Amino acid sequence: MSSTTFNFDKHENYYRMFFKLLPTFLQSLDCNRLMITYFAVSGLEVMGRIESSKINKKDIIDWVYSLQIINGEGGSAYAGFRGSPATGITWTKDGSSIVSEDDTSHITMTFCALCILSILGDDFSRLKKDEIIASLKYNQLEDGSFCPVFLGSESDMRFAYCACCIATMLDDWSGIDTEKLLQFIKGSLTYEGCFAQEPFQEGHGGSTYCGIAALSMMGKMEVLDAEQRDRMIEWLVSRQVEGFNGRPNKQEDTCYSWWIGASLQLLGAYDFVNTEALRRFLTTTQSVHMGGFAKHADKTPDPLHAYLGLCGLSLMGEEGLLPIDQELNMSKRSRDHCDRHFKDKK
């Protein structure tokens, strides 16, 4: 069942649920609890409901800091934020040292932590900024890409984007070899005119957003010449059916209202979007019973699609939603709060 309007009261209740429990089908994501908290906190913020939701901001901030790895015997390579307390850490509101050699930070979780702290208005007095910046050097590989953990894992455009977000928010690029990163991004440009997760792979809407946003944050959009820029815009616009898909011949998906929409905004080409059709599609993927958005109309809502559906609506200027920053994927006022602490104090 769909509606022509968006019931933000229902969506608020959906996000608030994640501060109390994870539904059974999501419990396998407990190791990513910090990311789910980011979706919930930022979702409430985009709706302008942080205060009215009456969530305990201090408790959430303390919990986020409890996941911070404090420099110990592991050194700065481990620094940043864990995804959850699942490693068996002892709770402390300032963070803790590693409990084993496998207890390391994750670059995406560090990004999520910084977003949550910015949204909730933290003063960052407990943040180990220098250690976090130093840790990025251990995550960057020789080809310029990034692993999420320094111990070794997959490496692709997603984690390059997260590294750029961390450097942008903390206003310190000393932990990133930007020349190598630029070569990695340029090498991931496909014959179709979009970005893949890494060189010689298939182009994808999510990795295209990550590549464009990373270039934007580095101030290097000019590496795309006029022809490449036009081809990329054409590829992105071609993703719209009613909603957007992420690749040719794939089904429309709620999350691409953000990945594709934000890419087009960063390229100054959002006017090509049929927003009426996109909005109509999003009305079919929201749950009118429990709130949230699903991947497709016949699926159950989940935290990622629930959040990115709202972000897509914000890009369209939906009434009642706050403007969102296309680079960092959080409200513009939250980015302003972060900038006041790290850029304006230099």
PDB file of N, CA and C in Angstrom, residues 180-233:
ATOM      1  N   LYS A 180      48.198   9.805  -5.158  1.00  0.00           N
ATOM      2  CA  LYS A 180      47.913   8.389  -5.395  1.00  0.00           C
ATOM      3  C   LYS A 180      46.407   8.139  -5.434  1.00  0.00           C
ATOM      4  N   LEU A 181      45.678   8.810  -4.547  1.00  0.00           N
ATOM      5  CA  LEU A 181      44.225   8.639  -4.524  1.00  0.00           C
ATOM      6  C   LEU A 181      43.605   9.138  -5.819  1.00  0.00           C
ATOM      7  N   LEU A 182      44.081  10.272  -6.325  1.00  0.00           N
ATOM      8  CA  LEU A 182      43.567  10.786  -7.591  1.00  0.00           C
ATOM      9  C   LEU A 182      43.801   9.798  -8.727  1.00  0.00           C
ATOM     10  N   GLN A 183      44.958   9.181  -8.751  1.00  0.00           N
ATOM     11  CA  GLN A 183      45.252   8.204  -9.804  1.00  0.00           C
ATOM     12  C   GLN A 183      44.321   7.000  -9.701  1.00  0.00           C
ATOM     13  N   PHE A 184      44.025   6.586  -8.455  1.00  0.00           N
ATOM     14  CA  PHE A 184      43.096   5.473  -8.264  1.00  0.00           C
ATOM     15  C   PHE A 184      41.709   5.841  -8.777  1.00  0.00           C
ATOM     16  N   ILE A 185      41.234   7.031  -8.440  1.00  0.00           N
ATOM     17  CA  ILE A 185      39.896   7.454  -8.877  1.00  0.00           C
ATOM     18  C   ILE A 185      39.838   7.569 -10.397  1.00  0.00           C
ATOM     19  N   LYS A 186      40.831   8.220 -10.987  1.00  0.00           N
ATOM     20  CA  LYS A 186      40.852   8.380 -12.443  1.00  0.00           C
ATOM     21  C   LYS A 186      40.932   7.023 -13.140  1.00  0.00           C
ATOM     22  N   GLY A 187      41.677   6.095 -12.544  1.00  0.00           N
ATOM     23  CA  GLY A 187      41.814   4.771 -13.137  1.00  0.00           C
ATOM     24  C   GLY A 187      40.549   3.933 -13.051  1.00  0.00           C
ATOM     25  N   SER A 188      39.604   4.371 -12.208  1.00  0.00           N
ATOM     26  CA  SER A 188      38.349   3.636 -12.035  1.00  0.00           C
ATOM     27  C   SER A 188      37.241   4.157 -12.941  1.00  0.00           C
ATOM     28  N   LEU A 189      37.566   5.128 -13.798  1.00  0.00           N
ATOM     29  CA  LEU A 189      36.596   5.645 -14.748  1.00  0.00           C
ATOM     30  C   LEU A 189      36.387   4.615 -15.851  1.00  0.00           C
ATOM     31  N   THR A 190      35.145   4.264 -16.130  1.00  0.00           N
ATOM     32  CA  THR A 190      34.855   3.196 -17.077  1.00  0.00           C
ATOM     33  C   THR A 190      34.566   3.741 -18.480  1.00  0.00           C
ATOM     34  N   TYR A 191      34.477   2.837 -19.437  1.00  0.00           N
ATOM     35  CA  TYR A 191      34.172   3.228 -20.822  1.00  0.00           C
ATOM     36  C   TYR A 191      32.784   3.847 -20.934  1.00  0.00           C
ATOM     37  N   GLU A 192      31.915   3.551 -19.956  1.00  0.00           N
ATOM     38  CA  GLU A 192      30.552   4.101 -19.982  1.00  0.00           C
ATOM     39  C   GLU A 192      30.520   5.564 -19.549  1.00  0.00           C
ATOM     40  N   GLY A 193      31.572   5.983 -18.856  1.00  0.00           N
ATOM     41  CA  GLY A 193      31.628   7.364 -18.395  1.00  0.00           C
ATOM     42  C   GLY A 193      31.341   7.546 -16.920  1.00  0.00           C
ATOM     43  N   CYS A 194      31.266   6.441 -16.155  1.00  0.00           N
ATOM     44  CA  CYS A 194      31.005   6.528 -14.712  1.00  0.00           C
ATOM     45  C   CYS A 194      32.170   5.887 -13.960  1.00  0.00           C
ATOM     46  N   PHE A 195      32.058   5.817 -12.644  1.00  0.00           N
ATOM     47  CA  PHE A 195      33.116   5.210 -11.833  1.00  0.00           C
ATOM     48  C   PHE A 195      32.729   3.810 -11.391  1.00  0.00           C
ATOM     49  N   ALA A 196      33.725   2.926 -11.372  1.00  0.00           N
ATOM     50  CA  ALA A 196      33.570   1.593 -10.805  1.00  0.00           C
ATOM     51  C   ALA A 196      34.150   1.590  -9.388  1.00  0.00           C
ATOM     52  N   GLN A 197      33.998   0.467  -8.702  1.00  0.00           N
ATOM     53  CA  GLN A 197      34.573   0.366  -7.358  1.00  0.00           C
ATOM     54  C   GLN A 197      36.096   0.402  -7.392  1.00  0.00           C
ATOM     55  N   GLU A 198      36.674  -0.056  -8.493  1.00  0.00           N
ATOM     56  CA  GLU A 198      38.120  -0.039  -8.680  1.00  0.00           C
ATOM     57  C   GLU A 198      38.391  -0.194 -10.173  1.00  0.00           C
ATOM     58  N   PRO A 199      39.628  -0.002 -10.619  1.00  0.00           N
ATOM     59  CA  PRO A 199      39.917  -0.113 -12.055  1.00  0.00           C
ATOM     60  C   PRO A 199      39.501  -1.467 -12.645  1.00  0.00           C
ATOM     61  N   PHE A 200      38.982  -1.417 -13.869  1.00  0.00           N
ATOM     62  CA  PHE A 200      38.620  -2.590 -14.672  1.00  0.00           C
ATOM     63  C   PHE A 200      37.381  -3.331 -14.148  1.00  0.00           C
ATOM     64  N   GLN A 201      36.588  -2.652 -13.333  1.00  0.00           N
ATOM     65  CA  GLN A 201      35.349  -3.241 -12.847  1.00  0.00           C
ATOM     66  C   GLN A 201      34.145  -2.537 -13.478  1.00  0.00           C
ATOM     67  N   GLU A 202      32.955  -3.043 -13.193  1.00  0.00           N
ATOM     68  CA  GLU A 202      31.728  -2.503 -13.764  1.00  0.00           C
ATOM     69  C   GLU A 202      31.346  -1.175 -13.111  1.00  0.00           C
ATOM     70  N   GLY A 203      30.896  -0.223 -13.920  1.00  0.00           N
ATOM     71  CA  GLY A 203      30.428   1.044 -13.392  1.00  0.00           C
ATOM     72  C   GLY A 203      29.201   0.869 -12.519  1.00  0.00           C
ATOM     73  N   HIS A 204      29.044   1.752 -11.529  1.00  0.00           N
ATOM     74  CA  HIS A 204      27.979   1.583 -10.534  1.00  0.00           C
ATOM     75  C   HIS A 204      27.590   2.948  -9.970  1.00  0.00           C
ATOM     76  N   GLY A 205      26.297   3.133  -9.687  1.00  0.00           N
ATOM     77  CA  GLY A 205      25.832   4.418  -9.179  1.00  0.00           C
ATOM     78  C   GLY A 205      26.427   4.791  -7.839  1.00  0.00           C
ATOM     79  N   GLY A 206      26.592   3.805  -6.948  1.00  0.00           N
ATOM     80  CA  GLY A 206      27.172   4.093  -5.636  1.00  0.00           C
ATOM     81  C   GLY A 206      28.625   4.502  -5.725  1.00  0.00           C
ATOM     82  N   SER A 207      29.419   3.769  -6.505  1.00  0.00           N
ATOM     83  CA  SER A 207      30.843   4.107  -6.626  1.00  0.00           C
ATOM     84  C   SER A 207      31.025   5.401  -7.415  1.00  0.00           C
ATOM     85  N   THR A 208      30.100   5.699  -8.338  1.00  0.00           N
ATOM     86  CA  THR A 208      30.176   6.970  -9.065  1.00  0.00           C
ATOM     87  C   THR A 208      29.980   8.140  -8.097  1.00  0.00           C
ATOM     88  N   TYR A 209      29.002   8.010  -7.195  1.00  0.00           N
ATOM     89  CA  TYR A 209      28.841   9.056  -6.168  1.00  0.00           C
ATOM     90  C   TYR A 209      30.104   9.188  -5.330  1.00  0.00           C
ATOM     91  N   CYS A 210      30.642   8.069  -4.865  1.00  0.00           N
ATOM     92  CA  CYS A 210      31.823   8.122  -4.007  1.00  0.00           C
ATOM     93  C   CYS A 210      32.994   8.791  -4.720  1.00  0.00           C
ATOM     94  N   GLY A 211      33.184   8.480  -5.997  1.00  0.00           N
ATOM     95  CA  GLY A 211      34.271   9.093  -6.756  1.00  0.00           C
ATOM     96  C   GLY A 211      34.069  10.578  -6.955  1.00  0.00           C
ATOM     97  N   ILE A 212      32.858  10.982  -7.339  1.00  0.00           N
ATOM     98  CA  ILE A 212      32.575  12.408  -7.553  1.00  0.00           C
ATOM     99  C   ILE A 212      32.711  13.192  -6.251  1.00  0.00           C
ATOM    100  N   ALA A 213      32.134  12.660  -5.168  1.00  0.00           N
ATOM    101  CA  ALA A 213      32.195  13.367  -3.880  1.00  0.00           C
ATOM    102  C   ALA A 213      33.626  13.474  -3.377  1.00  0.00           C
ATOM    103  N   ALA A 214      34.429  12.423  -3.580  1.00  0.00           N
ATOM    104  CA  ALA A 214      35.835  12.474  -3.172  1.00  0.00           C
ATOM    105  C   ALA A 214      36.582  13.563  -3.952  1.00  0.00           C
ATOM    106  N   LEU A 215      36.355  13.619  -5.265  1.00  0.00           N
ATOM    107  CA  LEU A 215      36.990  14.667  -6.073  1.00  0.00           C
ATOM    108  C   LEU A 215      36.547  16.053  -5.601  1.00  0.00           C
ATOM    109  N   SER A 216      35.263  16.192  -5.293  1.00  0.00           N
ATOM    110  CA  SER A 216      34.742  17.479  -4.832  1.00  0.00           C
ATOM    111  C   SER A 216      35.397  17.898  -3.529  1.00  0.00           C
ATOM    112  N   MET A 217      35.514  16.973  -2.584  1.00  0.00           N
ATOM    113  CA  MET A 217      36.128  17.300  -1.296  1.00  0.00           C
ATOM    114  C   MET A 217      37.601  17.658  -1.445  1.00  0.00           C
ATOM    115  N   MET A 218      38.276  17.022  -2.402  1.00  0.00           N
ATOM    116  CA  MET A 218      39.684  17.337  -2.636  1.00  0.00           C
ATOM    117  C   MET A 218      39.867  18.612  -3.455  1.00  0.00           C
ATOM    118  N   GLY A 219      38.772  19.167  -3.971  1.00  0.00           N
ATOM    119  CA  GLY A 219      38.872  20.334  -4.840  1.00  0.00           C
ATOM    120  C   GLY A 219      39.496  20.002  -6.175  1.00  0.00           C
ATOM    121  N   LYS A 220      39.219  18.781  -6.679  1.00  0.00           N
ATOM    122  CA  LYS A 220      39.862  18.300  -7.900  1.00  0.00           C
ATOM    123  C   LYS A 220      38.857  17.889  -8.979  1.00  0.00           C
ATOM    124  N   MET A 221      37.708  18.528  -8.999  1.00  0.00           N
ATOM    125  CA  MET A 221      36.711  18.175 -10.012  1.00  0.00           C
ATOM    126  C   MET A 221      37.224  18.411 -11.427  1.00  0.00           C
ATOM    127  N   GLU A 222      38.247  19.244 -11.559  1.00  0.00           N
ATOM    128  CA  GLU A 222      38.753  19.558 -12.893  1.00  0.00           C
ATOM    129  C   GLU A 222      39.478  18.387 -13.541  1.00  0.00           C
ATOM    130  N   VAL A 223      39.744  17.303 -12.795  1.00  0.00           N
ATOM    131  CA  VAL A 223      40.375  16.142 -13.431  1.00  0.00           C
ATOM    132  C   VAL A 223      39.432  15.503 -14.439  1.00  0.00           C
ATOM    133  N   LEU A 224      38.134  15.800 -14.334  1.00  0.00           N
ATOM    134  CA  LEU A 224      37.173  15.372 -15.351  1.00  0.00           C
ATOM    135  C   LEU A 224      37.084  16.470 -16.407  1.00  0.00           C
ATOM    136  N   ASP A 225      37.495  16.167 -17.640  1.00  0.00           N
ATOM    137  CA  ASP A 225      37.392  17.183 -18.684  1.00  0.00           C
ATOM    138  C   ASP A 225      35.932  17.323 -19.116  1.00  0.00           C
ATOM    139  N   ALA A 226      35.648  18.276 -19.985  1.00  0.00           N
ATOM    140  CA  ALA A 226      34.264  18.580 -20.356  1.00  0.00           C
ATOM    141  C   ALA A 226      33.561  17.366 -20.959  1.00  0.00           C
ATOM    142  N   GLU A 227      34.257  16.611 -21.801  1.00  0.00           N
ATOM    143  CA  GLU A 227      33.643  15.443 -22.410  1.00  0.00           C
ATOM    144  C   GLU A 227      33.327  14.372 -21.375  1.00  0.00           C
ATOM    145  N   GLN A 228      34.283  14.117 -20.452  1.00  0.00           N
ATOM    146  CA  GLN A 228      34.050  13.119 -19.407  1.00  0.00           C
ATOM    147  C   GLN A 228      32.900  13.532 -18.491  1.00  0.00           C
ATOM    148  N   ARG A 229      32.843  14.808 -18.186  1.00  0.00           N
ATOM    149  CA  ARG A 229      31.771  15.314 -17.330  1.00  0.00           C
ATOM    150  C   ARG A 229      30.401  15.130 -18.001  1.00  0.00           C
ATOM    151  N   ASP A 230      30.333  15.454 -19.282  1.00  0.00           N
ATOM    152  CA  ASP A 230      29.066  15.314 -20.008  1.00  0.00           C
ATOM    153  C   ASP A 230      28.645  13.857 -20.119  1.00  0.00           C
ATOM    154  N   ARG A 231      29.592  12.974 -20.372  1.00  0.00           N
ATOM    155  CA  ARG A 231      29.273  11.547 -20.461  1.00  0.00           C
ATOM    156  C   ARG A 231      28.796  11.009 -19.118  1.00  0.00           C
ATOM    157  N   MET A 232      29.408  11.502 -18.040  1.00  0.00           N
ATOM    158  CA  MET A 232      29.003  11.054 -16.711  1.00  0.00           C
ATOM    159  C   MET A 232      27.593  11.525 -16.397  1.00  0.00           C
ATOM    160  N   ILE A 233      27.292  12.766 -16.735  1.00  0.00           N
ATOM    161  CA  ILE A 233      25.936  13.283 -16.518  1.00  0.00           C
ATOM    162  C   ILE A 233      24.926  12.468 -17.325  1.00  0.00           C
TER     163      ILE A 233
END
